[in-house]
mmCIF file of C-alpha atoms in Angstrom:
data_model
loop_
_atom_site.group_PDB
_atom_site.id
_atom_site.type_symbol
_atom_site.label_atom_id
_atom_site.label_comp_id
_atom_site.label_asym_id
_atom_site.label_seq_id
_atom_site.Cartn_x
_atom_site.Cartn_y
_atom_site.Cartn_z
ATOM 1 C CA MET X 1261 -97.408 17.393 88.401
ATOM 2 C CA ALA X 1262 -94.876 15.530 90.548
ATOM 3 C CA GLY X 1263 -97.007 12.367 90.581
ATOM 4 C CA LYS X 1264 -100.290 14.090 91.481
ATOM 5 C CA HIS X 1265 -101.891 12.393 88.490
ATOM 6 C CA LEU X 1266 -101.325 9.044 90.236
ATOM 7 C CA THR X 1267 -103.149 9.890 93.474
ATOM 8 C CA PRO X 1268 -106.443 8.145 94.269
ATOM 9 C CA GLU X 1269 -108.259 11.497 94.048
ATOM 10 C CA PHE X 1270 -106.958 12.140 90.540
ATOM 11 C CA ILE X 1271 -107.616 8.570 89.372
ATOM 12 C CA LYS X 1272 -111.198 8.881 90.627
ATOM 13 C CA MET X 1273 -111.550 11.955 88.416
ATOM 14 C CA ASN X 1274 -109.651 10.392 85.472
ATOM 15 C CA PRO X 1275 -109.105 6.616 85.508
ATOM 16 C CA GLN X 1276 -106.528 6.964 82.717
ATOM 17 C CA HIS X 1277 -104.593 9.395 84.963
ATOM 18 C CA THR X 1278 -103.525 11.388 81.907
ATOM 19 C CA ILE X 1279 -102.594 15.025 81.645
ATOM 20 C CA PRO X 1280 -104.246 17.377 80.929
ATOM 21 C CA THR X 1281 -107.438 16.764 82.824
ATOM 22 C CA LEU X 1282 -110.130 19.382 83.308
ATOM 23 C CA ASN X 1283 -112.482 19.475 86.266
ATOM 24 C CA ASP X 1284 -115.148 22.067 85.454
ATOM 25 C CA ASN X 1285 -117.429 22.138 88.484
ATOM 26 C CA GLY X 1286 -117.516 18.354 88.703
ATOM 27 C CA PHE X 1287 -117.527 17.691 84.970
ATOM 28 C CA CYS X 1288 -114.251 15.888 84.273
ATOM 29 C CA LEU X 1289 -112.717 15.620 80.837
ATOM 30 C CA TRP X 1290 -109.281 14.646 79.584
ATOM 31 C CA GLU X 1291 -107.506 14.739 76.206
ATOM 32 C CA SER X 1292 -106.421 18.250 75.282
ATOM 33 C CA ARG X 1293 -108.273 18.442 71.971
ATOM 34 C CA ALA X 1294 -111.572 17.403 73.582
ATOM 35 C CA ILE X 1295 -110.958 19.961 76.328
ATOM 36 C CA LEU X 1296 -110.381 22.694 73.735
ATOM 37 C CA GLY X 1297 -113.688 21.931 72.023
ATOM 38 C CA TYR X 1298 -115.590 21.746 75.282
ATOM 39 C CA LEU X 1299 -114.209 25.027 76.616
ATOM 40 C CA VAL X 1300 -115.098 26.911 73.440
ATOM 41 C CA ASP X 1301 -118.581 25.387 73.277
ATOM 42 C CA GLN X 1302 -119.166 26.052 76.961
ATOM 43 C CA TYR X 1303 -117.630 29.513 77.460
ATOM 44 C CA ALA X 1304 -116.761 31.332 74.227
ATOM 45 C CA LYS X 1305 -118.718 34.441 73.274
ATOM 46 C CA ASP X 1306 -118.845 33.279 69.658
ATOM 47 C CA ASP X 1307 -117.910 30.230 67.631
ATOM 48 C CA SER X 1308 -114.907 31.611 65.757
ATOM 49 C CA LEU X 1309 -112.450 29.216 67.418
ATOM 50 C CA TYR X 1310 -114.670 26.181 66.857
ATOM 51 C CA PRO X 1311 -117.343 26.953 64.250
ATOM 52 C CA LYS X 1312 -120.841 25.574 64.616
ATOM 53 C CA ASP X 1313 -121.297 25.402 60.829
ATOM 54 C CA PRO X 1314 -120.982 21.655 60.093
ATOM 55 C CA LYS X 1315 -118.583 21.995 57.157
ATOM 56 C CA LYS X 1316 -116.298 24.482 58.881
ATOM 57 C CA ARG X 1317 -116.306 22.402 62.059
ATOM 58 C CA ALA X 1318 -115.537 19.260 60.065
ATOM 59 C CA VAL X 1319 -112.395 20.907 58.665
ATOM 60 C CA VAL X 1320 -111.315 21.920 62.176
ATOM 61 C CA ASP X 1321 -112.014 18.389 63.450
ATOM 62 C CA GLN X 1322 -110.078 16.877 60.544
ATOM 63 C CA LYS X 1323 -107.027 18.956 61.490
ATOM 64 C CA LEU X 1324 -107.418 17.981 65.153
ATOM 65 C CA TYR X 1325 -107.486 14.313 64.123
ATOM 66 C CA PHE X 1326 -104.480 14.893 61.850
ATOM 67 C CA ASP X 1327 -102.648 16.381 64.827
ATOM 68 C CA ILE X 1328 -103.273 13.519 67.249
ATOM 69 C CA GLY X 1329 -103.263 10.685 64.711
ATOM 70 C CA THR X 1330 -100.431 11.759 62.423
ATOM 71 C CA LEU X 1331 -98.373 14.796 63.420
ATOM 72 C CA TYR X 1332 -98.023 14.215 67.155
ATOM 73 C CA GLN X 1333 -98.252 10.426 66.818
ATOM 74 C CA ARG X 1334 -95.268 10.317 64.477
ATOM 75 C CA PHE X 1335 -93.340 12.687 66.728
ATOM 76 C CA GLY X 1336 -93.924 10.330 69.653
ATOM 77 C CA ASP X 1337 -93.123 7.237 67.613
ATOM 78 C CA TYR X 1338 -89.713 8.668 66.768
ATOM 79 C CA TYR X 1339 -88.668 10.681 69.826
ATOM 80 C CA TYR X 1340 -90.186 8.840 72.782
ATOM 81 C CA PRO X 1341 -88.178 5.621 72.305
ATOM 82 C CA ILE X 1342 -85.012 7.722 72.073
ATOM 83 C CA TYR X 1343 -85.707 9.626 75.290
ATOM 84 C CA PHE X 1344 -87.624 7.106 77.369
ATOM 85 C CA ALA X 1345 -86.072 3.794 76.264
ATOM 86 C CA LYS X 1346 -82.641 5.008 75.140
ATOM 87 C CA ALA X 1347 -83.315 3.426 71.728
ATOM 88 C CA PRO X 1348 -81.317 4.453 68.687
ATOM 89 C CA ALA X 1349 -82.856 6.915 66.240
ATOM 90 C CA ASP X 1350 -84.918 5.176 63.563
ATOM 91 C CA PRO X 1351 -84.459 6.852 60.144
ATOM 92 C CA GLU X 1352 -87.707 5.330 58.832
ATOM 93 C CA LYS X 1353 -89.669 6.922 61.652
ATOM 94 C CA MET X 1354 -87.964 10.254 60.944
ATOM 95 C CA LYS X 1355 -89.145 9.979 57.335
ATOM 96 C CA LYS X 1356 -92.698 9.606 58.675
ATOM 97 C CA ILE X 1357 -92.330 12.820 60.708
ATOM 98 C CA GLU X 1358 -90.993 14.614 57.654
ATOM 99 C CA GLU X 1359 -93.947 13.362 55.613
ATOM 100 C CA SER X 1360 -96.391 14.662 58.224
ATOM 101 C CA TYR X 1361 -94.753 18.099 58.047
ATOM 102 C CA GLN X 1362 -95.034 17.990 54.261
ATOM 103 C CA PHE X 1363 -98.767 17.410 54.725
ATOM 104 C CA LEU X 1364 -99.011 20.303 57.174
ATOM 105 C CA ASP X 1365 -97.060 22.541 54.821
ATOM 106 C CA LYS X 1366 -99.511 21.665 52.028
ATOM 107 C CA PHE X 1367 -102.532 22.314 54.297
ATOM 108 C CA LEU X 1368 -101.196 25.810 54.965
ATOM 109 C CA GLU X 1369 -100.660 26.613 51.291
ATOM 110 C CA GLY X 1370 -102.756 29.658 50.384
ATOM 111 C CA GLN X 1371 -104.290 30.128 53.838
ATOM 112 C CA GLU X 1372 -103.241 31.747 57.086
ATOM 113 C CA PHE X 1373 -104.291 29.042 59.525
ATOM 114 C CA VAL X 1374 -104.509 25.258 59.466
ATOM 115 C CA ALA X 1375 -108.283 25.071 58.968
ATOM 116 C CA GLY X 1376 -108.790 28.178 56.824
ATOM 117 C CA ASN X 1377 -108.244 31.872 57.219
ATOM 118 C CA SER X 1378 -109.124 32.296 60.866
ATOM 119 C CA LEU X 1379 -107.608 31.016 64.089
ATOM 120 C CA THR X 1380 -109.293 27.873 65.435
ATOM 121 C CA ILE X 1381 -108.684 25.310 68.130
ATOM 122 C CA ALA X 1382 -106.903 23.237 65.480
ATOM 123 C CA ASP X 1383 -104.176 25.898 65.366
ATOM 124 C CA LEU X 1384 -103.949 25.860 69.160
ATOM 125 C CA ALA X 1385 -103.496 22.086 69.195
ATOM 126 C CA ILE X 1386 -101.081 21.921 66.284
ATOM 127 C CA VAL X 1387 -98.905 24.790 67.508
ATOM 128 C CA SER X 1388 -98.299 22.730 70.615
ATOM 129 C CA SER X 1389 -97.151 19.757 68.545
ATOM 130 C CA VAL X 1390 -94.961 21.877 66.266
ATOM 131 C CA SER X 1391 -93.353 23.780 69.121
ATOM 132 C CA THR X 1392 -92.634 20.532 70.964
ATOM 133 C CA ALA X 1393 -90.922 19.067 67.893
ATOM 134 C CA GLU X 1394 -88.974 22.245 67.310
ATOM 135 C CA ILE X 1395 -87.727 22.492 70.909
ATOM 136 C CA VAL X 1396 -86.140 19.032 70.699
ATOM 137 C CA GLY X 1397 -84.381 19.900 67.442
ATOM 138 C CA PHE X 1398 -86.712 19.037 64.570
ATOM 139 C CA ASP X 1399 -85.983 21.529 61.784
ATOM 140 C CA ILE X 1400 -89.279 23.091 60.728
ATOM 141 C CA THR X 1401 -87.531 25.662 58.521
ATOM 142 C CA ARG X 1402 -87.568 23.119 55.671
ATOM 143 C CA TYR X 1403 -91.316 23.730 55.485
ATOM 144 C CA PRO X 1404 -91.873 27.382 54.511
ATOM 145 C CA ASN X 1405 -95.627 27.504 55.117
ATOM 146 C CA VAL X 1406 -95.239 25.832 58.506
ATOM 147 C CA THR X 1407 -92.445 28.243 59.448
ATOM 148 C CA LYS X 1408 -94.487 31.311 58.450
ATOM 149 C CA TRP X 1409 -97.556 30.018 60.289
ATOM 150 C CA PHE X 1410 -95.517 29.102 63.383
ATOM 151 C CA GLU X 1411 -94.009 32.582 63.607
ATOM 152 C CA LYS X 1412 -97.491 34.073 63.276
ATOM 153 C CA MET X 1413 -98.858 31.761 65.956
ATOM 154 C CA LYS X 1414 -96.207 32.930 68.434
ATOM 155 C CA LYS X 1415 -97.627 36.429 67.997
ATOM 156 C CA VAL X 1416 -101.379 35.794 67.813
ATOM 157 C CA VAL X 1417 -101.911 33.062 70.423
ATOM 158 C CA PRO X 1418 -102.650 34.780 73.731
ATOM 159 C CA GLY X 1419 -100.114 33.783 76.372
ATOM 160 C CA TYR X 1420 -97.960 31.785 73.951
ATOM 161 C CA ASP X 1421 -94.662 32.545 75.710
ATOM 162 C CA GLU X 1422 -95.998 32.217 79.249
ATOM 163 C CA ILE X 1423 -97.902 29.010 78.646
ATOM 164 C CA ASN X 1424 -96.824 27.074 75.569
ATOM 165 C CA HIS X 1425 -93.181 28.064 75.259
ATOM 166 C CA LYS X 1426 -92.622 27.691 78.997
ATOM 167 C CA GLY X 1427 -94.050 24.168 78.794
ATOM 168 C CA CYS X 1428 -91.795 23.372 75.834
ATOM 169 C CA LEU X 1429 -88.751 24.473 77.787
ATOM 170 C CA GLU X 1430 -89.776 22.184 80.650
ATOM 171 C CA PHE X 1431 -90.251 19.308 78.206
ATOM 172 C CA LYS X 1432 -86.807 19.967 76.705
ATOM 173 C CA LYS X 1433 -85.266 20.041 80.167
ATOM 174 C CA MET X 1434 -86.891 16.699 80.980
ATOM 175 C CA CYS X 1435 -85.726 15.158 77.686
ATOM 176 C CA ASP X 1436 -82.197 16.473 78.176
ATOM 177 C CA GLY X 1437 -82.156 14.874 81.619
ATOM 178 C CA LEU X 1438 -83.390 11.550 80.233
ATOM 179 C CA SER X 1439 -80.764 11.483 77.511
ATOM 180 C CA LYS X 1440 -77.857 11.663 79.969
#
């Protein structure tokens, strides 16, 4: 973005100036998980990625909340101080990450995807968190269900290499530069 998210035009669209931000014909929305839900509701041919059935949707939402409130949150709590503030690694915070991956591993027990047996937006959100942790060196192989799911996601998510993995490599490059 090279600072584009700090321009007056961007801040008018999104006062938080966070990324990602979607501008869909004047409708502006930020926070990636909200964007995922909106895009499926607005443009998908069916509801397989974000079911309309209240119970199925609630399970997808629960996994989205787990991602932002636990999985990704704990990743940020541990890694961001190391990279952005040059703080020492905190073993207690690493234990929290490990616990969150134990939860994810349990969620995946006996099912193919995080919210059941079909791909949903929860998988799309969580694969981003898992791939980000993996690219900076977190060992997901200690969690067999997560590892199996992650390998499957690399194959079934359209554009995974071009979009997600490319972004992870950029994130890694940035983190490597910050740690020097």
